[in-house]
Short mmCIF file of C-alpha atoms in Angstrom, two decimals:
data_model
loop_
_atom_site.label_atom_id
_atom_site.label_comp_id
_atom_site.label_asym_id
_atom_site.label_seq_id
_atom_site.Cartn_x
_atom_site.Cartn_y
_atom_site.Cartn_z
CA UNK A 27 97.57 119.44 48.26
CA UNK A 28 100.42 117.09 49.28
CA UNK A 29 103.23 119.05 51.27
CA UNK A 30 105.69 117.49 48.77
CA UNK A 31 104.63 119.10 46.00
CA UNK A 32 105.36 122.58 47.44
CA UNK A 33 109.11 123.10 47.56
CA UNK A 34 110.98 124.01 51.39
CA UNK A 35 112.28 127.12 49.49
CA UNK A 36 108.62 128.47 48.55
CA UNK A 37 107.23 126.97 52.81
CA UNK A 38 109.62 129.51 54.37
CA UNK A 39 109.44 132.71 51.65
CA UNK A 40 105.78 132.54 52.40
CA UNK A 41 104.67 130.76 55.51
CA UNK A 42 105.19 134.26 57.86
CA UNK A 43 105.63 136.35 54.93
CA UNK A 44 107.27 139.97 56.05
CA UNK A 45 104.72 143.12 56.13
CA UNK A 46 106.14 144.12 53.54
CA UNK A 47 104.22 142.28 51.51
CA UNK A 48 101.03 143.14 53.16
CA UNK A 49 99.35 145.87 50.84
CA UNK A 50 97.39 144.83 47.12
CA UNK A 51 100.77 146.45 45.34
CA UNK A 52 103.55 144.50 47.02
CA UNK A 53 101.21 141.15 46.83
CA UNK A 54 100.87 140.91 43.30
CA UNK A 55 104.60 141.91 42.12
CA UNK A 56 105.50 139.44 44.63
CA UNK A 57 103.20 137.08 42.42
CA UNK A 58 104.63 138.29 39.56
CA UNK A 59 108.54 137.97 41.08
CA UNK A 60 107.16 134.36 41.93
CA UNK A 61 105.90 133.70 38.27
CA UNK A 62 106.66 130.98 35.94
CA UNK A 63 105.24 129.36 32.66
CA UNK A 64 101.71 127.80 34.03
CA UNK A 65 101.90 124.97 31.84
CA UNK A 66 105.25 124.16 32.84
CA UNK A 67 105.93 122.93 36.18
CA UNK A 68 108.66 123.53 38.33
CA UNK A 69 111.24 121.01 39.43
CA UNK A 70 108.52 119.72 42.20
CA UNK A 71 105.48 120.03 40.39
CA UNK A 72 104.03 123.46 41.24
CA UNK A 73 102.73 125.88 38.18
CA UNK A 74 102.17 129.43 38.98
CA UNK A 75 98.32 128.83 39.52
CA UNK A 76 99.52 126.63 42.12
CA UNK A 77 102.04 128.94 43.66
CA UNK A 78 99.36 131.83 43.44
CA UNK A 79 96.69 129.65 45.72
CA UNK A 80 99.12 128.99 48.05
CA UNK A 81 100.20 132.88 48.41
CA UNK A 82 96.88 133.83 48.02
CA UNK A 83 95.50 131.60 50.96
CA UNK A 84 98.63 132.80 53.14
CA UNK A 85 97.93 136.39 52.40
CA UNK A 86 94.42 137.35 51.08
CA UNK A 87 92.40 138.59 53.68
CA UNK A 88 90.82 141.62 55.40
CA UNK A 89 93.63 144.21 56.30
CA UNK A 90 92.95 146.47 58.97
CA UNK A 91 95.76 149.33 59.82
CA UNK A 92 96.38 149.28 63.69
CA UNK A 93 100.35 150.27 63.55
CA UNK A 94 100.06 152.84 60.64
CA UNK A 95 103.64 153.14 60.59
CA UNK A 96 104.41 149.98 61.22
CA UNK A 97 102.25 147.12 60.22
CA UNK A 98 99.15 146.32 58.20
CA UNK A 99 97.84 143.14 59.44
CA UNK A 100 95.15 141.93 60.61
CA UNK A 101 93.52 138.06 62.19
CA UNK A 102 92.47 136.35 59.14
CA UNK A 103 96.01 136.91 57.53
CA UNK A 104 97.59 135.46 60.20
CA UNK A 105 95.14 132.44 60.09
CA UNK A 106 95.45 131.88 56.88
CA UNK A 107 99.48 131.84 56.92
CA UNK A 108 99.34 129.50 59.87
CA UNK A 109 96.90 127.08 57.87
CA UNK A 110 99.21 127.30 55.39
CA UNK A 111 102.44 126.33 57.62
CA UNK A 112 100.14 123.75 59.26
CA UNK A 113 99.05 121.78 55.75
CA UNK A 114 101.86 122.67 53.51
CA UNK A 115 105.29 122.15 55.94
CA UNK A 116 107.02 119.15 55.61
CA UNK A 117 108.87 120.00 58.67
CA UNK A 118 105.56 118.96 60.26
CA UNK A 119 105.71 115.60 58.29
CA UNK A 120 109.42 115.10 59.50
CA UNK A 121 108.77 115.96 63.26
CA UNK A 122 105.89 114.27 63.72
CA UNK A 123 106.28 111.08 64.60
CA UNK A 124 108.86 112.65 67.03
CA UNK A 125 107.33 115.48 68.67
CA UNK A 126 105.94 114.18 71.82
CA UNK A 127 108.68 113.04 75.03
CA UNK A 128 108.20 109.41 76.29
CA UNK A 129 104.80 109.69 77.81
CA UNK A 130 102.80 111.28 74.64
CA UNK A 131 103.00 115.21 75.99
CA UNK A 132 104.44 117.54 74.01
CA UNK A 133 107.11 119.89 75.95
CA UNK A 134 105.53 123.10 76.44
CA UNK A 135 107.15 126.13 77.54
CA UNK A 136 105.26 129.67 77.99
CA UNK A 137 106.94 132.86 78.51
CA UNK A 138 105.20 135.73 80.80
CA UNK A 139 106.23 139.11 80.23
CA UNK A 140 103.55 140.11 82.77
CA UNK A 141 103.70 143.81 82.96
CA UNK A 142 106.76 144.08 81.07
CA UNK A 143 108.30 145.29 77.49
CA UNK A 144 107.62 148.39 75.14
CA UNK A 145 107.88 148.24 71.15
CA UNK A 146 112.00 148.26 71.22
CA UNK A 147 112.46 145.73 73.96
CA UNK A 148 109.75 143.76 72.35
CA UNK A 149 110.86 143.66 68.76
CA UNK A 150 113.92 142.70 70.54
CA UNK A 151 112.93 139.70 71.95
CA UNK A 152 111.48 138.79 69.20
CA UNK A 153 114.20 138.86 66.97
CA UNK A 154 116.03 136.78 69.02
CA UNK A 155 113.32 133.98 68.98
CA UNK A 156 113.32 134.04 64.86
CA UNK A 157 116.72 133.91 64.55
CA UNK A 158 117.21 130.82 67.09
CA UNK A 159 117.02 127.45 66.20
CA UNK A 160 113.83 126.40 68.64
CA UNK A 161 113.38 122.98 69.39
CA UNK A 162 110.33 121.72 66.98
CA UNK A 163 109.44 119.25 69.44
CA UNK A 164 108.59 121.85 71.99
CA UNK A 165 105.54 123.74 71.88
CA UNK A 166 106.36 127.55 72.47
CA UNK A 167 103.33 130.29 74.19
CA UNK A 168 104.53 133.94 74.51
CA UNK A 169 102.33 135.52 77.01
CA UNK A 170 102.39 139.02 75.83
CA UNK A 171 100.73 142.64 77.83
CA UNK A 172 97.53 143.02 75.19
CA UNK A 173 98.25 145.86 74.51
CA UNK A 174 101.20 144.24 72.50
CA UNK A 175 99.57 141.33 71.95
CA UNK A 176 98.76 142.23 67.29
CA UNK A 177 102.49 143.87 67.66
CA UNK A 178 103.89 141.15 68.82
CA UNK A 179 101.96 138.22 66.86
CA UNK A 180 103.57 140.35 63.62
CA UNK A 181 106.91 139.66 64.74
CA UNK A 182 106.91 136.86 66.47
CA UNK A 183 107.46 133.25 64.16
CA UNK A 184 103.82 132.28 63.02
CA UNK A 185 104.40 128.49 64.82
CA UNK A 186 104.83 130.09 68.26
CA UNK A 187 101.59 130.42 69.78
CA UNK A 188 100.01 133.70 71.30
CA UNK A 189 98.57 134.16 74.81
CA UNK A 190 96.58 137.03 76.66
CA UNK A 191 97.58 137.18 80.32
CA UNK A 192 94.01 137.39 81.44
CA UNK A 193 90.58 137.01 80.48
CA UNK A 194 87.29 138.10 81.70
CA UNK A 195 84.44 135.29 82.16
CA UNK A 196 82.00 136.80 80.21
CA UNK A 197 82.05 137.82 75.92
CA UNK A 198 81.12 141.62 76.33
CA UNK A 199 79.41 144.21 78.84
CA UNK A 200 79.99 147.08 81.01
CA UNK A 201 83.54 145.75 82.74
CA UNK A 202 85.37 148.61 82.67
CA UNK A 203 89.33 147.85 82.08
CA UNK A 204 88.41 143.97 81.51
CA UNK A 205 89.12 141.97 77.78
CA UNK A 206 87.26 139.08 76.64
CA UNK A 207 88.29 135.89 75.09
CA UNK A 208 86.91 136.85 71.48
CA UNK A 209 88.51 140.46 71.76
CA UNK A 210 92.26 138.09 72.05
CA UNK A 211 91.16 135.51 69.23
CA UNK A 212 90.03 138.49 66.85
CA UNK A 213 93.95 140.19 67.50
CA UNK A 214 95.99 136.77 66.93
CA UNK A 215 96.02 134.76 70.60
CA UNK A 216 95.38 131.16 70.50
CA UNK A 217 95.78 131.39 74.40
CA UNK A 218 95.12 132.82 77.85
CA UNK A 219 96.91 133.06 81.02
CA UNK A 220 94.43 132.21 84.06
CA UNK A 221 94.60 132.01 88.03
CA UNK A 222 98.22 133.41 88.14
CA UNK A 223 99.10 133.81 91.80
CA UNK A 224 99.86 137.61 91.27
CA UNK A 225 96.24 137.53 90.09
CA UNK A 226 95.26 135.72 93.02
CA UNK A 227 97.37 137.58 95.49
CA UNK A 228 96.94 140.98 94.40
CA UNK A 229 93.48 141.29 92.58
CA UNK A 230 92.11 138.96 95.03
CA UNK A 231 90.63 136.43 92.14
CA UNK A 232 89.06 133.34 94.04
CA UNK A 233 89.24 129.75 92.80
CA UNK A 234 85.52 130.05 91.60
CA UNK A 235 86.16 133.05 89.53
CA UNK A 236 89.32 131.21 88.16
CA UNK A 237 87.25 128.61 87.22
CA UNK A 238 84.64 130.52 85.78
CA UNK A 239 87.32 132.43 83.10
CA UNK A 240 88.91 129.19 82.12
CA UNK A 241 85.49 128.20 81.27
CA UNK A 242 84.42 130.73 79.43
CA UNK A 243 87.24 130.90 77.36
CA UNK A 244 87.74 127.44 76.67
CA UNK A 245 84.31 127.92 75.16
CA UNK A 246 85.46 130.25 73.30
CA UNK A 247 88.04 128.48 71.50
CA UNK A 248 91.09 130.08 73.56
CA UNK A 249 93.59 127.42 75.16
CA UNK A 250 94.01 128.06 78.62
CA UNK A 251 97.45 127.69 80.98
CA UNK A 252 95.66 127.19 83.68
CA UNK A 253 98.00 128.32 87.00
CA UNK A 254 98.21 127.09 90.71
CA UNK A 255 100.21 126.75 93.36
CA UNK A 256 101.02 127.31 97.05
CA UNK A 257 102.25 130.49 99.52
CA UNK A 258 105.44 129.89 101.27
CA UNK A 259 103.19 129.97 104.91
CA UNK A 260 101.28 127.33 103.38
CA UNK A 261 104.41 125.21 101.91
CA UNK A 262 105.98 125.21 105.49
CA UNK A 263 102.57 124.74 107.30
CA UNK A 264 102.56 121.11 105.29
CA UNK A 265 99.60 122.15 102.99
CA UNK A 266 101.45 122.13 99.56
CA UNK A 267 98.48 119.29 98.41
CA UNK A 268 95.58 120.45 99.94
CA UNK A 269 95.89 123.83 98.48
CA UNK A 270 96.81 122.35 95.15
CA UNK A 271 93.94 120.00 94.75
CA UNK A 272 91.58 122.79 96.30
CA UNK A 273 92.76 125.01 93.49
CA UNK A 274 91.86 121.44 90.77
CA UNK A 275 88.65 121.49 91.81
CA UNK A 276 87.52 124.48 91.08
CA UNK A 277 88.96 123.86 87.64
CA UNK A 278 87.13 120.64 87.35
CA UNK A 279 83.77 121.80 88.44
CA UNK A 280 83.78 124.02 85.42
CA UNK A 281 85.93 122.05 82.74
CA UNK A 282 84.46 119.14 81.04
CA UNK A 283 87.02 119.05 78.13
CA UNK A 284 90.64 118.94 79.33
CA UNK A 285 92.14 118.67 75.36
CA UNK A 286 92.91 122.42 75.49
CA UNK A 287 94.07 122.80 78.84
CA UNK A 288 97.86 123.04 80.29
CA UNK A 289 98.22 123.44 84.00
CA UNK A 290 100.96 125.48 85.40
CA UNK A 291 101.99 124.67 88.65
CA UNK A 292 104.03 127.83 90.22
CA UNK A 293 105.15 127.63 94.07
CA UNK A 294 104.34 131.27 95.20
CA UNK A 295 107.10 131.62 96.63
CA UNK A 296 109.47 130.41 94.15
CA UNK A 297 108.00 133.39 92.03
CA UNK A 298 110.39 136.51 90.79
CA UNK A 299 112.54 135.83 93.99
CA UNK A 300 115.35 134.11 92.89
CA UNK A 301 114.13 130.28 94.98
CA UNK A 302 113.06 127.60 93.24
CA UNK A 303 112.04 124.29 94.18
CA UNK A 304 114.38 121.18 93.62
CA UNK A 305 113.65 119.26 90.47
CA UNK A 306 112.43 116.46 93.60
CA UNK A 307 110.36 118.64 94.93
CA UNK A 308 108.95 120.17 91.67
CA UNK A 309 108.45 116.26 91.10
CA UNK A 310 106.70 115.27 93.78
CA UNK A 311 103.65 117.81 93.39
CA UNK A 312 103.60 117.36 89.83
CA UNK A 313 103.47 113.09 90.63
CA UNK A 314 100.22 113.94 93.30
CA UNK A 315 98.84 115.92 90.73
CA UNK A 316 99.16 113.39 88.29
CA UNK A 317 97.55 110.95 90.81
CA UNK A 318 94.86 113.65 91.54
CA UNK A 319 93.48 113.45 88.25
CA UNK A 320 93.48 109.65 88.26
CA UNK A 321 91.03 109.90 91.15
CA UNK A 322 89.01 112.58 90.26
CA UNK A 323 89.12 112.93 86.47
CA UNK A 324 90.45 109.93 84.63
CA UNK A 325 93.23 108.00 83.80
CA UNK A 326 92.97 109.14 80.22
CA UNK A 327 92.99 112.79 81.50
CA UNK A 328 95.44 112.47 83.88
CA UNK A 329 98.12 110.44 80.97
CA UNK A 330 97.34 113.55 78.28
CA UNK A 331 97.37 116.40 80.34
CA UNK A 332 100.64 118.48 80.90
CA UNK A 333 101.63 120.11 83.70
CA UNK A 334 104.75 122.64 83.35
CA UNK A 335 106.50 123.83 86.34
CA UNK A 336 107.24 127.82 86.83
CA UNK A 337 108.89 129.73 89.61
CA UNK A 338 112.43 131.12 89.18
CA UNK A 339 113.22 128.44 85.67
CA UNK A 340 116.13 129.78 84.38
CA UNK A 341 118.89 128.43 81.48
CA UNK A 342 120.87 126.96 84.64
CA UNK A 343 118.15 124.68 86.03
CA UNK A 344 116.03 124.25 83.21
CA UNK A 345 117.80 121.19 81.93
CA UNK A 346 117.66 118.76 85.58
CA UNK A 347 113.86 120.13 86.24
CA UNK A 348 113.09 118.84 82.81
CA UNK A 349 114.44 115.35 83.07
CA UNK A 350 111.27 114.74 85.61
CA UNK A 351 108.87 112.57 84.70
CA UNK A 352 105.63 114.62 85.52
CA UNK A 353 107.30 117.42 84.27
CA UNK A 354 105.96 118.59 80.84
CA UNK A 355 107.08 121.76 80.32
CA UNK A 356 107.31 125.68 82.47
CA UNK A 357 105.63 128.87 82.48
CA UNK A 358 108.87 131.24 82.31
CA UNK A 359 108.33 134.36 84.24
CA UNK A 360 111.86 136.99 84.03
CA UNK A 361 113.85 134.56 82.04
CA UNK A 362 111.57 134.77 79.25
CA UNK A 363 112.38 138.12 78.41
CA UNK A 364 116.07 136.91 78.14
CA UNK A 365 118.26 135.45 75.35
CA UNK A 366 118.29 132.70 77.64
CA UNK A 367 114.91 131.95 77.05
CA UNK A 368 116.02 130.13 74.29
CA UNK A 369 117.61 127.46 76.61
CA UNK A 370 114.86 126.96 77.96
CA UNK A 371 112.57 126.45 75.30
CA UNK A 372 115.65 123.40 74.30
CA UNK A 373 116.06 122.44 77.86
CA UNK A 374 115.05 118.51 76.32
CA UNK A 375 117.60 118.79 73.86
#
């Protein structure tokens, strides 16, 4: 079915339709509130048969109770309202043609709570992102605690994606605390968070292991924001690019496919401490980067692939960092819990 012959007023009543709606009683009087003569189309062509596939592919779907008070949702209602946003939009017709920046990337900008946020502060945030205009030609990843992570995908707009802060290397087994790739893709994420320097620094996760995750997940039909970056010591002891490309080639010992793959370079110690590097400096790793993957990748890899910049982005910088060339986006750390996340996320407008 065309997107034109499905009314913008009927795309947003039903593309992230409200819970409300999510039980067999509310469903079918919200048919019935939604009914007209089947052999009389409306102004744009749709009968009620029509209108009832539509709903029925956005809501139909196996509904398992994990917020008994709050929601009743579950992954395959979620996929099926973002197929139906995806085929049936025709703000994706409009924007398409304009969604990528000069080079063919699409802006991308993640936001990691890390170990931040409870229901209140959460719902919070996330009213703030569905009642903001958000620039449609930047691609938007909240990178929610899991334990959030179905909480969160109920509130949050259905075109912003999803993303688990970590990820084991491995489907299932006796890993005590750790969550696979298929346990985030069966609760709503479409990404994962990998080789963050607090993961590095603190849980002591080597560049193999890294490597190992992104892997796995990638396999497992995840995206991955893949992170690197350098210490302070090792910024001032001139070894910004060795560290960097040591940290690539772990990656690219273990990724074949780079289509589902956004790097995130982060300065360590531009991280949570107020410091951040110039928009020349941010440039200048992101350009050797960009040269990296011409000589060990591909020219084809290293034109497609973004790389965002994170450490300290905030509303007031976000603008001058994102005028750089080999600058495709950031991984938001504080700021992203923030109204001024918003900024941000329009930082090319």
């Amino acid at each position: 079915m065309h997107s034109k012959l499905v009314p913008k007023v009927y795309i947003q009543s039903v593309r992230c339709i409200p819970t409300h709606y999510h039980s067999h009683y509310h469903y079918h009087y919200f048919l019935r509130s939604c009914s007209m003569d089947a052999n009389q189309p409306s102004v744009s062509g749709v009968t009620a048969d029509v209108l009832k596939a539509v709903v029925s592919q956005a809501l139909l779907g196996k509904f398992t109770a994990v917020f008994p008070k709050l929601f009743k949702c579950q992954w395959k209602t979620y996929e099926g309202q973002k197929k139906f946003f995806a085929n049936f939009s025709t703000e994706n017709i409009i924007t398409a043609s304009n969604s990528n920046n000069m080079s063919g990337r699409k802006f991308c900008v993640g936001g990691n709570w890390k170990m931040n946020g409870d229901q209140k502060s959460i719902a919070d945030i996330c009213k703030t992102l569905s009642g903001a205009a958000l620039d449609p030609n930047t691609e938007v990843v909240i990178g929610c605690p899991s334990i959030y992570l179905m909480y969160a995908r109920n509130l949050l707009p259905c075109e912003l994606g999803l993303a688990g802060q970590n990820a084991y290397k491995v489907a299932k087994g006796a890993f005590t605390g750790e969550i696979s790739p298929a346990m985030l893709k069966d609760i709503g994420a479409d990404w994962v968070i990998l080789g963050h320097s607090e993961r590095r620094a603190i849980f002591k996760e080597s560049d193999e292991l890294i490597a190992e995750k992104a892997e796995h997940a990638l396999a497992e039909g995840l995206k991955v924001i893949a992170c690197i970056g350098e210490t302070l010591q090792e910024r001032e002891a001139g070894k910004t690019n060795e560290v960097v490309a040591r940290q690539m080639c772990a990656y690219a010992q273990k990724i074949k496919d780079w289509k589902n793959v956004v790097v995130a370079y982060e300065p360590v110690w531009a991280i949570g401490t107020g410091k951040t590097a110039t928009p020349d400096q941010a440039q200048e790793v992101h350009a050797f980067l960009r040269q990296w993957l011409i000589d060990n990748i591909s020219k084809e890899v290293s034109a497609s692939l973004r790389i965002q910049y994170g450490g300290s982005v905030t509303a007031a910088n976000a603008k001058e960092l994102a005028k750089k060339p080999d600058i495709d986006g950031f991984l938001v750390g504080g700021a992203s819990l923030k109204p001024e996340f918003v900024d941000i996320i329009n930082a090319r407008q």
